[in-house]
Tab-separated table of C-alpha atoms (C1' of nucleotides) in Angstrom:
chain	number	residue	atom	x	y	z
A	1	MET	CA	156.782	153.959	129.693
A	2	GLY	CA	157.357	150.910	130.794
A	3	ALA	CA	160.713	149.581	131.193
A	4	GLU	CA	161.839	147.233	128.006
A	5	ARG	CA	163.971	145.199	130.089
A	6	THR	CA	164.756	143.915	133.434
A	7	GLU	CA	168.000	145.430	135.355
A	8	SER	CA	167.849	142.801	137.847
A	9	VAL	CA	168.159	140.172	135.903
A	10	GLU	CA	171.038	141.208	133.144
A	11	ARG	CA	172.722	141.977	136.276
A	12	ALA	CA	171.853	138.546	137.393
A	13	LEU	CA	172.747	137.094	134.328
A	14	SER	CA	176.037	139.079	134.121
A	15	ILE	CA	177.164	137.051	137.170
A	16	LEU	CA	176.727	134.154	135.560
A	17	THR	CA	178.384	134.388	131.934
A	18	ALA	CA	181.080	135.955	134.578
A	19	PHE	CA	182.295	132.803	135.315
A	20	SER	CA	184.456	130.774	132.575
A	21	ILE	CA	186.506	127.966	131.490
A	22	ARG	CA	189.594	129.347	133.604
A	23	ARG	CA	187.772	130.743	135.935
A	24	PRO	CA	184.772	128.457	137.498
A	25	ARG	CA	185.101	129.343	141.030
A	26	MET	CA	185.003	132.565	142.199
A	27	THR	CA	184.864	134.403	145.772
A	28	LEU	CA	182.295	137.613	146.351
A	29	ALA	CA	185.126	140.055	146.072
A	30	GLU	CA	186.361	138.379	142.793
A	31	LEU	CA	182.322	138.356	141.643
A	32	ALA	CA	182.346	141.932	142.535
A	33	ALA	CA	185.393	142.728	140.536
A	34	GLU	CA	184.724	141.124	137.754
A	35	THR	CA	180.712	142.731	137.380
A	36	GLY	CA	181.280	145.308	138.564
A	37	LEU	CA	178.389	145.064	140.941
A	38	HIS	CA	177.938	146.079	144.746
A	39	LYS	CA	178.656	142.947	146.804
A	40	SER	CA	175.644	143.669	148.654
A	41	THR	CA	173.418	143.279	145.517
A	42	ILE	CA	175.513	140.160	144.388
A	43	LEU	CA	174.713	138.826	147.599
A	44	ARG	CA	170.665	139.171	146.677
A	45	LEU	CA	171.144	137.806	143.124
A	46	THR	CA	172.917	134.745	143.808
A	47	ARG	CA	170.236	133.697	146.869
A	48	SER	CA	168.013	133.763	144.658
A	49	LEU	CA	170.105	132.305	141.716
A	50	ALA	CA	171.268	129.205	144.404
A	51	VAL	CA	167.302	128.609	144.956
A	52	TYR	CA	166.963	127.431	141.532
A	53	GLY	CA	170.160	125.998	141.508
A	54	PHE	CA	171.935	128.232	138.549
A	55	ILE	CA	174.611	128.876	141.257
A	56	ASP	CA	175.764	127.226	143.697
A	57	ARG	CA	178.092	128.029	146.783
A	58	ASP	CA	181.036	125.934	148.396
A	59	THR	CA	181.875	125.839	151.888
A	60	GLU	CA	184.603	127.860	151.672
A	61	GLY	CA	181.953	130.699	150.058
A	62	ARG	CA	183.311	129.989	146.642
A	63	PHE	CA	180.352	130.266	143.922
A	64	SER	CA	179.978	128.066	140.663
A	65	VAL	CA	177.568	127.356	138.119
A	66	GLY	CA	174.878	125.324	139.354
A	67	ALA	CA	173.576	121.854	137.860
A	68	SER	CA	170.038	123.811	136.411
A	69	ILE	CA	172.572	124.855	133.646
A	70	TRP	CA	173.119	121.434	133.646
A	71	HIS	CA	169.897	120.504	132.904
A	72	LEU	CA	169.029	123.172	130.760
A	73	GLY	CA	172.114	122.659	128.453
A	74	LEU	CA	171.070	119.391	127.441
A	75	ILE	CA	167.685	120.890	126.441
A	76	PHE	CA	168.960	123.338	124.418
A	77	ARG	CA	171.273	120.885	122.771
A	78	GLN	CA	168.378	118.411	121.717
A	79	ASP	CA	165.994	121.023	120.722
A	80	PHE	CA	168.698	122.585	118.662
A	81	ASP	CA	170.416	119.708	117.894
A	82	THR	CA	172.189	116.698	118.767
A	83	GLY	CA	175.225	116.853	116.659
A	84	GLU	CA	174.233	114.142	114.897
A	85	THR	CA	173.465	116.470	112.185
A	86	ILE	CA	175.767	118.656	112.488
A	87	ARG	CA	179.080	116.829	112.930
A	88	PRO	CA	178.899	114.306	109.905
A	89	VAL	CA	178.663	117.385	108.159
A	90	LEU	CA	181.084	118.999	109.553
A	91	ARG	CA	183.717	115.466	108.626
A	92	GLU	CA	182.799	115.375	105.659
A	93	LEU	CA	184.272	119.617	105.146
A	94	VAL	CA	187.064	118.758	106.826
A	95	GLN	CA	187.606	115.880	104.461
A	96	LEU	CA	187.283	117.892	101.161
A	97	THR	CA	189.447	121.118	102.293
A	98	GLY	CA	191.803	119.442	104.789
A	99	GLU	CA	190.757	122.273	107.125
A	100	THR	CA	189.428	122.568	110.474
A	101	ALA	CA	185.138	123.647	110.594
A	102	SER	CA	183.110	124.898	112.890
A	103	PHE	CA	179.510	125.865	113.240
A	104	PHE	CA	178.565	128.864	115.417
A	105	VAL	CA	175.382	130.492	116.961
A	106	ARG	CA	174.990	133.717	118.304
A	107	ALA	CA	174.266	133.893	121.825
A	108	GLY	CA	173.642	137.598	123.202
A	109	SER	CA	176.786	140.051	121.667
A	110	ASP	CA	179.176	136.415	121.561
A	111	ARG	CA	179.374	133.837	119.079
A	112	VAL	CA	179.421	130.124	120.230
A	113	CYS	CA	181.094	127.538	119.025
A	114	LEU	CA	178.716	124.386	119.498
A	115	TYR	CA	180.636	121.786	117.250
A	116	ARG	CA	183.979	121.642	115.965
A	117	GLU	CA	186.044	119.465	113.685
A	118	ASN	CA	189.496	119.686	113.627
A	119	SER	CA	191.862	119.717	110.649
A	120	PRO	CA	194.128	116.613	110.826
A	121	ILE	CA	196.929	118.311	109.468
A	122	LEU	CA	196.631	121.500	111.910
A	123	GLU	CA	197.172	121.549	115.439
A	124	LYS	CA	194.517	123.324	117.127
A	125	TYR	CA	194.816	127.136	117.706
A	126	GLY	CA	192.585	127.960	120.463
A	127	VAL	CA	188.799	127.387	119.560
A	128	GLU	CA	187.144	124.589	120.993
A	129	GLU	CA	183.600	123.364	121.396
A	130	GLY	CA	181.293	125.917	123.592
A	131	MET	CA	184.148	128.432	123.490
A	132	ARG	CA	182.713	131.402	123.534
A	133	LEU	CA	183.915	134.514	122.029
A	134	ARG	CA	182.890	138.178	120.836
A	135	LEU	CA	181.123	138.536	117.729
A	136	GLY	CA	183.959	141.127	116.641
A	137	THR	CA	184.591	141.254	113.094
A	138	GLY	CA	185.346	138.042	111.476
A	139	ALA	CA	183.733	135.897	108.949
A	140	SER	CA	182.011	134.098	111.269
A	141	GLY	CA	181.127	136.880	113.448
A	142	LEU	CA	179.579	139.268	110.417
A	143	VAL	CA	177.405	135.925	109.513
A	144	LEU	CA	175.612	135.879	112.646
A	145	ARG	CA	175.432	139.659	112.839
A	146	ARG	CA	173.318	139.902	109.987
A	147	TYR	CA	170.737	136.434	110.033
A	148	SER	CA	170.475	137.269	113.575
A	149	GLY	CA	168.518	140.565	112.238
A	150	GLU	CA	171.355	143.010	112.870
A	151	VAL	CA	171.604	146.012	110.303
A	152	LEU	CA	175.323	146.315	109.165
A	153	PRO	CA	176.732	149.376	107.904
A	154	ASP	CA	178.614	147.932	105.361
A	155	LEU	CA	177.356	144.445	103.572
A	156	THR	CA	180.565	144.136	100.486
A	157	PRO	CA	182.655	141.414	102.623
A	158	PHE	CA	179.388	139.420	102.104
A	159	ASN	CA	178.521	137.422	98.606
A	160	ALA	CA	175.165	136.895	97.132
A	161	ASN	CA	174.943	133.961	99.121
A	162	GLY	CA	175.686	135.694	102.539
A	163	THR	CA	178.780	133.897	102.713
A	164	VAL	CA	182.016	136.196	103.978
A	165	SER	CA	185.764	135.083	103.412
A	166	LEU	CA	188.271	136.785	105.362
A	167	ASP	CA	191.730	136.799	106.278
A	168	ALA	CA	193.466	137.634	109.738
A	169	THR	CA	190.748	138.536	111.746
A	170	ARG	CA	190.805	137.202	115.066
A	171	ASN	CA	193.929	135.792	114.609
A	172	PRO	CA	196.674	136.972	112.096
A	173	ASN	CA	197.390	133.911	110.265
A	174	ILE	CA	194.423	132.842	110.461
A	175	ALA	CA	191.914	133.033	107.392
A	176	SER	CA	188.415	131.668	107.554
A	177	ILE	CA	185.189	131.313	105.121
A	178	SER	CA	181.609	131.539	106.613
A	179	THR	CA	178.130	131.052	105.123
A	180	PRO	CA	174.998	131.511	107.127
A	181	VAL	CA	172.390	127.713	107.102
A	182	PHE	CA	168.870	128.208	107.308
A	183	SER	CA	166.545	125.253	107.841
A	184	SER	CA	164.180	123.954	105.446
A	185	THR	CA	161.371	126.379	107.105
A	186	GLY	CA	164.426	129.591	105.972
A	187	ALA	CA	164.929	130.276	109.696
A	188	PHE	CA	168.556	130.842	110.446
A	189	ARG	CA	169.839	128.553	112.534
A	190	GLY	CA	174.010	129.241	112.881
A	191	ALA	CA	177.582	129.972	110.744
A	192	LEU	CA	179.319	127.147	109.309
A	193	THR	CA	182.788	128.388	109.093
A	194	VAL	CA	185.883	126.896	107.763
A	195	SER	CA	189.594	128.439	108.586
A	196	GLY	CA	192.966	127.478	108.586
A	197	LEU	CA	196.358	128.771	107.659
A	198	ASN	CA	196.119	131.577	105.636
A	199	SER	CA	199.349	130.891	103.388
A	200	ARG	CA	196.948	127.883	102.255
A	201	PHE	CA	194.159	130.393	101.655
A	202	THR	CA	194.857	131.437	97.678
A	203	ALA	CA	192.665	132.652	95.199
A	204	SER	CA	192.082	129.339	93.596
A	205	VAL	CA	191.511	127.611	96.520
A	206	ARG	CA	189.699	129.824	98.416
A	207	ASP	CA	187.115	129.787	95.808
A	208	ARG	CA	187.446	125.762	95.731
A	209	PHE	CA	186.614	125.925	99.503
A	210	LEU	CA	183.597	128.691	99.358
A	211	ALA	CA	181.732	126.444	96.825
A	212	ASP	CA	182.428	123.392	99.801
A	213	VAL	CA	181.209	125.943	102.474
A	214	GLU	CA	178.088	126.743	100.252
A	215	ALA	CA	177.654	123.128	99.422
A	216	SER	CA	177.687	121.872	103.270
A	217	ALA	CA	175.732	124.781	104.255
A	218	ARG	CA	172.553	123.963	102.147
A	219	LYS	CA	172.971	120.462	102.479
A	220	LEU	CA	172.989	120.825	106.146
A	221	GLY	CA	169.696	123.087	106.259
A	222	GLN	CA	167.704	120.383	104.758
A	223	GLN	CA	168.545	118.171	107.286
A	224	MET	CA	167.317	120.611	110.119
A	225	GLY	CA	163.906	120.939	110.642
B	1	MET	CA	165.334	145.171	156.242
B	2	GLY	CA	166.866	144.494	152.658
B	3	ALA	CA	165.014	142.079	150.874
B	4	GLU	CA	166.342	138.857	150.958
B	5	ARG	CA	166.284	137.656	147.237
B	6	THR	CA	165.383	139.886	144.058
B	7	GLU	CA	161.600	138.340	142.569
B	8	SER	CA	162.341	139.599	139.500
B	9	VAL	CA	165.109	136.906	138.461
B	10	GLU	CA	163.272	134.219	140.253
B	11	ARG	CA	160.631	135.054	138.107
B	12	ALA	CA	163.116	134.984	134.709
B	13	LEU	CA	164.482	132.131	136.274
B	14	SER	CA	161.227	130.147	136.619
B	15	ILE	CA	160.862	131.151	132.723
B	16	LEU	CA	163.882	128.937	132.432
B	17	THR	CA	162.961	126.466	133.850
B	18	ALA	CA	159.443	125.914	132.606
B	19	PHE	CA	161.252	124.473	129.076
B	20	SER	CA	162.018	120.970	129.234
B	21	ILE	CA	162.856	117.995	127.319
B	22	ARG	CA	159.447	117.782	126.201
B	23	ARG	CA	158.621	120.929	125.459
B	24	PRO	CA	161.932	122.571	124.362
B	25	ARG	CA	159.687	125.177	122.332
B	26	MET	CA	156.682	127.568	124.017
B	27	THR	CA	154.979	130.549	122.628
B	28	LEU	CA	153.910	133.142	124.742
B	29	ALA	CA	150.439	131.895	125.963
B	30	GLU	CA	151.877	128.712	126.281
B	31	LEU	CA	154.897	130.449	129.181
B	32	ALA	CA	152.263	132.326	130.761
B	33	ALA	CA	150.534	129.189	131.101
B	34	GLU	CA	153.314	127.311	132.401
B	35	THR	CA	154.577	130.051	134.455
B	36	GLY	CA	151.722	131.829	135.823
B	37	LEU	CA	153.179	135.205	134.395
B	38	HIS	CA	151.458	137.781	133.053
B	39	LYS	CA	152.283	138.132	129.387
B	40	SER	CA	153.981	141.062	129.490
B	41	THR	CA	155.794	140.421	132.145
B	42	ILE	CA	157.349	137.249	130.623
B	43	LEU	CA	157.811	139.803	127.316
B	44	ARG	CA	159.910	142.138	129.317
B	45	LEU	CA	162.022	139.463	131.431
B	46	THR	CA	162.199	137.405	128.063
B	47	ARG	CA	163.966	140.296	126.267
B	48	SER	CA	166.814	141.006	129.219
B	49	LEU	CA	167.302	137.102	128.573
B	50	ALA	CA	167.488	137.275	125.063
B	51	VAL	CA	170.380	139.842	125.448
B	52	TYR	CA	172.220	138.202	127.421
B	53	GLY	CA	171.667	134.595	124.833
B	54	PHE	CA	170.150	132.319	127.459
B	55	ILE	CA	167.041	132.095	125.315
B	56	ASP	CA	165.848	132.590	121.799
B	57	ARG	CA	163.671	133.481	119.617
B	58	ASP	CA	162.394	132.040	116.502
B	59	THR	CA	160.614	133.278	113.942
B	60	GLU	CA	157.195	132.383	114.966
B	61	GLY	CA	157.985	133.915	118.359
B	62	ARG	CA	158.306	131.004	119.669
B	63	PHE	CA	160.713	131.036	123.168
B	64	SER	CA	163.661	128.021	123.321
B	65	VAL	CA	166.601	127.964	125.046
B	66	GLY	CA	169.388	130.024	124.533
B	67	ALA	CA	173.380	129.596	123.410
B	68	SER	CA	174.620	130.952	126.776
B	69	ILE	CA	173.063	128.146	128.493
B	70	TRP	CA	175.004	125.478	126.433
B	71	HIS	CA	178.392	127.543	127.066
B	72	LEU	CA	177.848	127.729	130.677
B	73	GLY	CA	176.785	123.882	130.881
B	74	LEU	CA	180.212	123.157	129.737
B	75	ILE	CA	181.996	125.125	132.754
B	76	PHE	CA	179.773	123.245	135.133
B	77	ARG	CA	180.597	120.073	134.154
B	78	GLN	CA	184.347	120.792	133.603
B	79	ASP	CA	184.291	122.393	136.585
B	80	PHE	CA	182.197	119.830	138.294
B	81	ASP	CA	183.615	116.729	137.259
B	82	THR	CA	184.518	115.831	133.591
B	83	GLY	CA	182.689	111.966	133.728
B	84	GLU	CA	186.206	111.022	133.682
B	85	THR	CA	185.617	110.115	137.694
B	86	ILE	CA	182.595	109.605	138.286
B	87	ARG	CA	181.862	106.884	134.859
B	88	PRO	CA	184.349	104.471	136.029
B	89	VAL	CA	183.364	104.108	139.320
B	90	LEU	CA	179.328	103.580	138.153
B	91	ARG	CA	180.490	101.159	136.226
B	92	GLU	CA	182.142	99.110	138.573
B	93	LEU	CA	179.584	99.232	141.029
B	94	VAL	CA	176.924	98.343	138.052
B	95	GLN	CA	179.547	95.342	137.123
B	96	LEU	CA	179.275	93.817	140.878
B	97	THR	CA	176.051	94.685	141.760
B	98	GLY	CA	174.146	94.331	138.103
B	99	GLU	CA	171.901	97.035	139.094
B	100	THR	CA	171.593	100.877	137.532
B	101	ALA	CA	174.302	102.891	139.251
B	102	SER	CA	173.376	106.910	138.859
B	103	PHE	CA	174.762	109.872	140.276
B	104	PHE	CA	172.482	112.834	141.377
B	105	VAL	CA	172.843	116.593	142.593
B	106	ARG	CA	171.078	119.237	143.694
B	107	ALA	CA	169.617	121.936	141.604
B	108	GLY	CA	167.250	123.582	143.932
B	109	SER	CA	164.401	122.276	145.128
B	110	ASP	CA	165.136	118.786	142.168
B	111	ARG	CA	167.354	116.505	141.630
B	112	VAL	CA	169.374	116.380	138.505
B	113	CYS	CA	171.135	113.254	136.885
B	114	LEU	CA	174.650	113.630	135.936
B	115	TYR	CA	175.593	110.533	135.393
B	116	ARG	CA	174.086	106.923	135.028
B	117	GLU	CA	175.152	103.535	133.800
B	118	ASN	CA	172.304	101.191	133.062
B	119	SER	CA	172.320	97.851	134.573
B	120	PRO	CA	172.617	94.734	131.606
B	121	ILE	CA	169.410	93.238	132.427
B	122	LEU	CA	167.472	95.694	132.652
B	123	GLU	CA	165.200	97.915	130.788
B	124	LYS	CA	165.423	101.683	131.688
B	125	TYR	CA	162.536	102.617	133.661
B	126	GLY	CA	162.400	106.550	132.769
B	127	VAL	CA	165.875	108.229	134.363
B	128	GLU	CA	168.205	109.085	132.379
B	129	GLU	CA	171.348	111.480	132.412
B	130	GLY	CA	170.464	114.888	132.474
B	131	MET	CA	166.621	114.190	133.642
B	132	ARG	CA	165.541	116.814	136.273
B	133	LEU	CA	163.397	115.321	139.656
B	134	ARG	CA	161.630	116.741	142.551
B	135	LEU	CA	163.752	115.863	145.141
B	136	GLY	CA	161.170	114.005	146.969
B	137	THR	CA	161.636	111.297	149.477
B	138	GLY	CA	163.564	109.308	147.929
B	139	ALA	CA	166.776	107.142	148.996
B	140	SER	CA	168.799	109.809	146.894
B	141	GLY	CA	166.534	112.752	147.558
B	142	LEU	CA	166.808	112.360	151.352
B	143	VAL	CA	170.848	111.982	150.864
B	144	LEU	CA	170.904	114.946	148.756
B	145	ARG	CA	168.539	117.502	151.408
B	146	ARG	CA	170.464	116.205	154.133
B	147	TYR	CA	173.861	117.039	153.012
B	148	SER	CA	172.754	120.375	150.750
B	149	GLY	CA	172.374	121.897	154.510
B	150	GLU	CA	168.276	121.053	155.356
B	151	VAL	CA	167.470	119.569	158.704
B	152	LEU	CA	165.287	117.007	158.611
B	153	PRO	CA	162.971	116.156	161.047
B	154	ASP	CA	163.390	112.439	160.403
B	155	LEU	CA	166.716	110.463	160.301
B	156	THR	CA	166.274	106.787	161.174
B	157	PRO	CA	166.119	106.426	157.612
B	158	PHE	CA	170.072	106.906	157.657
B	159	ASN	CA	172.916	104.110	158.412
B	160	ALA	CA	175.856	105.605	160.388
B	161	ASN	CA	177.719	106.418	157.112
B	162	GLY	CA	174.582	109.036	155.655
B	163	THR	CA	173.427	105.787	153.922
B	164	VAL	CA	169.305	105.657	152.981
B	165	SER	CA	168.399	102.087	151.930
B	166	LEU	CA	164.558	102.728	150.905
B	167	ASP	CA	162.078	100.053	149.065
B	168	ALA	CA	159.112	101.259	146.208
B	169	THR	CA	159.637	105.822	146.368
B	170	ARG	CA	159.403	107.653	142.995
B	171	ASN	CA	158.762	104.122	141.253
B	172	PRO	CA	156.688	100.926	143.534
B	173	ASN	CA	158.899	98.361	141.662
B	174	ILE	CA	162.033	99.949	142.681
B	175	ALA	CA	164.328	99.842	145.225
B	176	SER	CA	167.716	102.219	145.621
B	177	ILE	CA	170.489	102.841	147.991
B	178	SER	CA	171.869	105.877	148.216
B	179	THR	CA	174.890	107.282	149.814
B	180	PRO	CA	176.177	110.788	150.028
B	181	VAL	CA	179.721	111.663	148.252
B	182	PHE	CA	182.652	113.956	150.144
B	183	SER	CA	185.641	115.026	148.453
B	184	SER	CA	188.789	114.970	150.153
B	185	THR	CA	187.942	118.076	151.327
B	186	GLY	CA	184.973	116.989	153.241
B	187	ALA	CA	182.413	119.090	150.922
B	188	PHE	CA	179.999	117.256	149.989
B	189	ARG	CA	179.771	116.545	145.982
B	190	GLY	CA	176.303	114.611	145.451
B	191	ALA	CA	174.679	111.219	145.867
B	192	LEU	CA	175.810	107.632	144.578
B	193	THR	CA	172.589	105.181	144.106
B	194	VAL	CA	172.340	101.850	143.068
B	195	SER	CA	168.330	101.074	141.969
B	196	GLY	CA	166.478	98.056	140.415
B	197	LEU	CA	163.453	96.359	140.912
B	198	ASN	CA	162.987	95.562	144.450
B	199	SER	CA	162.235	91.874	143.889
B	200	ARG	CA	165.738	91.647	143.947
B	201	PHE	CA	166.499	93.358	147.093
B	202	THR	CA	166.431	90.481	149.361
B	203	ALA	CA	168.175	91.554	153.228
B	204	SER	CA	171.169	89.675	152.481
B	205	VAL	CA	171.683	91.189	149.028
B	206	ARG	CA	170.896	94.629	150.030
B	207	ASP	CA	173.613	94.565	152.710
B	208	ARG	CA	175.769	93.335	150.135
B	209	PHE	CA	175.096	95.940	148.250
B	210	LEU	CA	174.873	98.670	150.575
B	211	ALA	CA	178.348	97.848	151.854
B	212	ASP	CA	179.292	98.098	147.504
B	213	VAL	CA	177.944	101.555	147.500
B	214	GLU	CA	179.658	102.949	150.174
B	215	ALA	CA	182.961	101.976	148.914
B	216	SER	CA	182.458	103.111	145.362
B	217	ALA	CA	181.265	106.799	147.010
B	218	ARG	CA	184.532	106.707	149.565
B	219	LYS	CA	186.901	105.539	146.659
B	220	LEU	CA	184.871	108.171	144.837
B	221	GLY	CA	185.249	110.998	146.866
B	222	GLN	CA	188.829	110.780	147.704
B	223	GLN	CA	189.569	111.300	143.513
B	224	MET	CA	187.046	114.227	143.490
B	225	GLY	CA	189.585	117.792	144.224
C	1	DC	C1'	199.250	143.031	171.863
C	2	DC	C1'	196.915	145.709	169.258
C	3	DA	C1'	196.792	148.235	164.440
C	4	DT	C1'	194.989	146.863	159.544
C	5	DG	C1'	193.072	145.415	155.670
C	6	DG	C1'	190.355	141.810	153.329
C	7	DC	C1'	186.379	139.311	153.434
C	8	DG	C1'	181.533	138.471	153.806
C	9	DT	C1'	177.212	140.014	155.726
C	10	DT	C1'	173.390	143.032	157.464
C	11	DC	C1'	171.068	147.148	157.689
C	12	DT	C1'	168.743	151.234	156.170
C	13	DC	C1'	166.547	154.697	153.405
C	14	DT	C1'	165.015	156.549	149.085
C	15	DC	C1'	163.508	156.228	144.444
C	16	DA	C1'	163.810	153.894	140.291
C	17	DG	C1'	161.860	150.583	138.180
C	18	DG	C1'	159.266	146.222	138.094
C	19	DC	C1'	154.310	145.124	137.957
C	20	DG	C1'	149.858	143.863	135.855
C	21	DA	C1'	145.974	146.084	134.656
C	22	DA	C1'	143.619	146.917	129.929
C	23	DA	C1'	143.999	148.491	125.623
C	24	DC	C1'	144.991	147.385	120.730
C	25	DG	C1'	146.457	144.834	116.769
C	26	DA	C1'	146.750	140.865	114.217
C	27	DT	C1'	145.662	136.686	112.849
C	28	DG	C1'	142.587	132.876	112.364
C	29	DC	C1'	138.714	129.621	112.860
C	30	DT	C1'	133.611	128.808	112.256
D	1	DA	C1'	130.932	139.272	110.025
D	2	DG	C1'	131.920	137.256	115.079
D	3	DC	C1'	134.555	135.355	118.163
D	4	DA	C1'	138.790	133.635	119.471
D	5	DT	C1'	143.542	133.266	120.511
D	6	DC	C1'	147.644	135.403	120.315
D	7	DG	C1'	151.460	139.055	120.706
D	8	DT	C1'	152.428	143.402	121.705
D	9	DT	C1'	152.304	148.389	123.714
D	10	DT	C1'	151.152	151.566	127.193
D	11	DC	C1'	150.586	153.506	131.846
D	12	DG	C1'	150.055	154.871	136.541
D	13	DC	C1'	150.937	153.127	141.198
D	14	DC	C1'	153.498	151.410	145.086
D	15	DT	C1'	156.797	147.755	145.983
D	16	DG	C1'	161.184	146.540	145.907
D	17	DA	C1'	165.683	146.823	144.376
D	18	DG	C1'	169.923	149.632	145.263
D	19	DA	C1'	174.030	152.145	147.098
D	20	DG	C1'	176.525	152.482	150.448
D	21	DA	C1'	177.927	152.190	154.939
D	22	DA	C1'	178.400	149.381	159.444
D	23	DC	C1'	179.192	145.681	161.102
D	24	DG	C1'	181.950	141.306	162.713
D	25	DC	C1'	185.244	138.067	161.456
D	26	DC	C1'	189.289	135.996	160.895
D	27	DA	C1'	194.112	136.555	159.357
D	28	DT	C1'	198.211	139.038	159.248
D	29	DG	C1'	202.224	141.076	160.442
D	30	DG	C1'	204.332	145.621	162.932
DNA sequence: CCATGGCGTTCTCTCAGGCGAAACGATGCT
DNA sequence: AGCATCGTTTCGCCTGAGAGAACGCCATGG
């Protein structure tokens, strides 16, 4: 039977995803350690990545992400949403709840925070726009997994609208409520999430927030082609 | 001898680069036509691209760029330059010359406009931030090719500082002056370019602009690690 | 001075796995 | 019904990707 996937391509992509905000430049040996690939393999793959401008190499031989990625990133953003749609909704949600509002999409087995509006009263707690996190078992992770086609063994965290409300997932002090956003054509676009210190998420407050998030998600979905 | 490069990886990358601002979503058949690859090949490769979140597929089967690209794009930008360095220099150059200033980097056999400040008097003429263009034979293309290691057959367009001043290259009415930017460590970072209607680029004006661009490039280089 | 170790690069052999033709099934258009 | 277009699957052939070691090149230091 023909291969379902392509090994060398996935290895090349694992090289790309080895880079992070904290480590934007790596030597060959570092990349090998990070990816578990043989150095010769990395050399071969990065040569091809470099030809297409997906990876650069400086004079000291260190690798970094190439400009083609940036160009493609802009294509992604303009196709997905320029921010003109999502950001106002997030801001409104912050006003309504006083908490932090974010919009996540799935990227492979991770989730990426596309947009985020921070609560005015709460200092940031680690998540920023563009950040990449494991899907995990948090509220937004569950939403992303369910509505991007995964079959989950347990659907009890979800209410009838597909919303998940959880305490203390990624961060032990943080509660979050996440709901799916569907475009007007019914396609799943991402997870709209409100999160904050769980000390403020009492039962009644939580109910109000949940309604707010679901209302915002509906509104947002209408605006997304 | 071992393969210098990896064919399947380059095919996968050619799929990614097939997307553009104008065509951010494509069907399988369109992708096949655009890349020249067999449909079965595209299916196999895109499966792997999707696993890593580099490509998405909507419910109607159309492909689009995935969120992993966006995440990597932010890594690229924060590593390369957040814009805090380059943009002020561009603005100053616009003030000095009254023309449009841009900063290009190389991405494979293309050039990408990372930053651009448009002349206040001239309407835009097609190039925008994030745009991808062939390297070609324009001023910035020549600079990028020479200082990213290519051996050019003819170096007469370059002055002693590596600057190129040309008329009517990409656009028959546009003249441009481009000079390399080197970081304080001597590494080549990109091409700083001033361009505008060639009717305004008289000999004396051109000399002044050239000095301005070179001065800005030196200043910019100092600030770039 | 020459070990020693870490680094990037190159080579070669082998076999997994990528390739593409072709067939298939679904949908839509006339 | 008939034809065209599209996406998907299958499968045998053979290329080309991968592992691993060897090589050369600095450093560092004993």
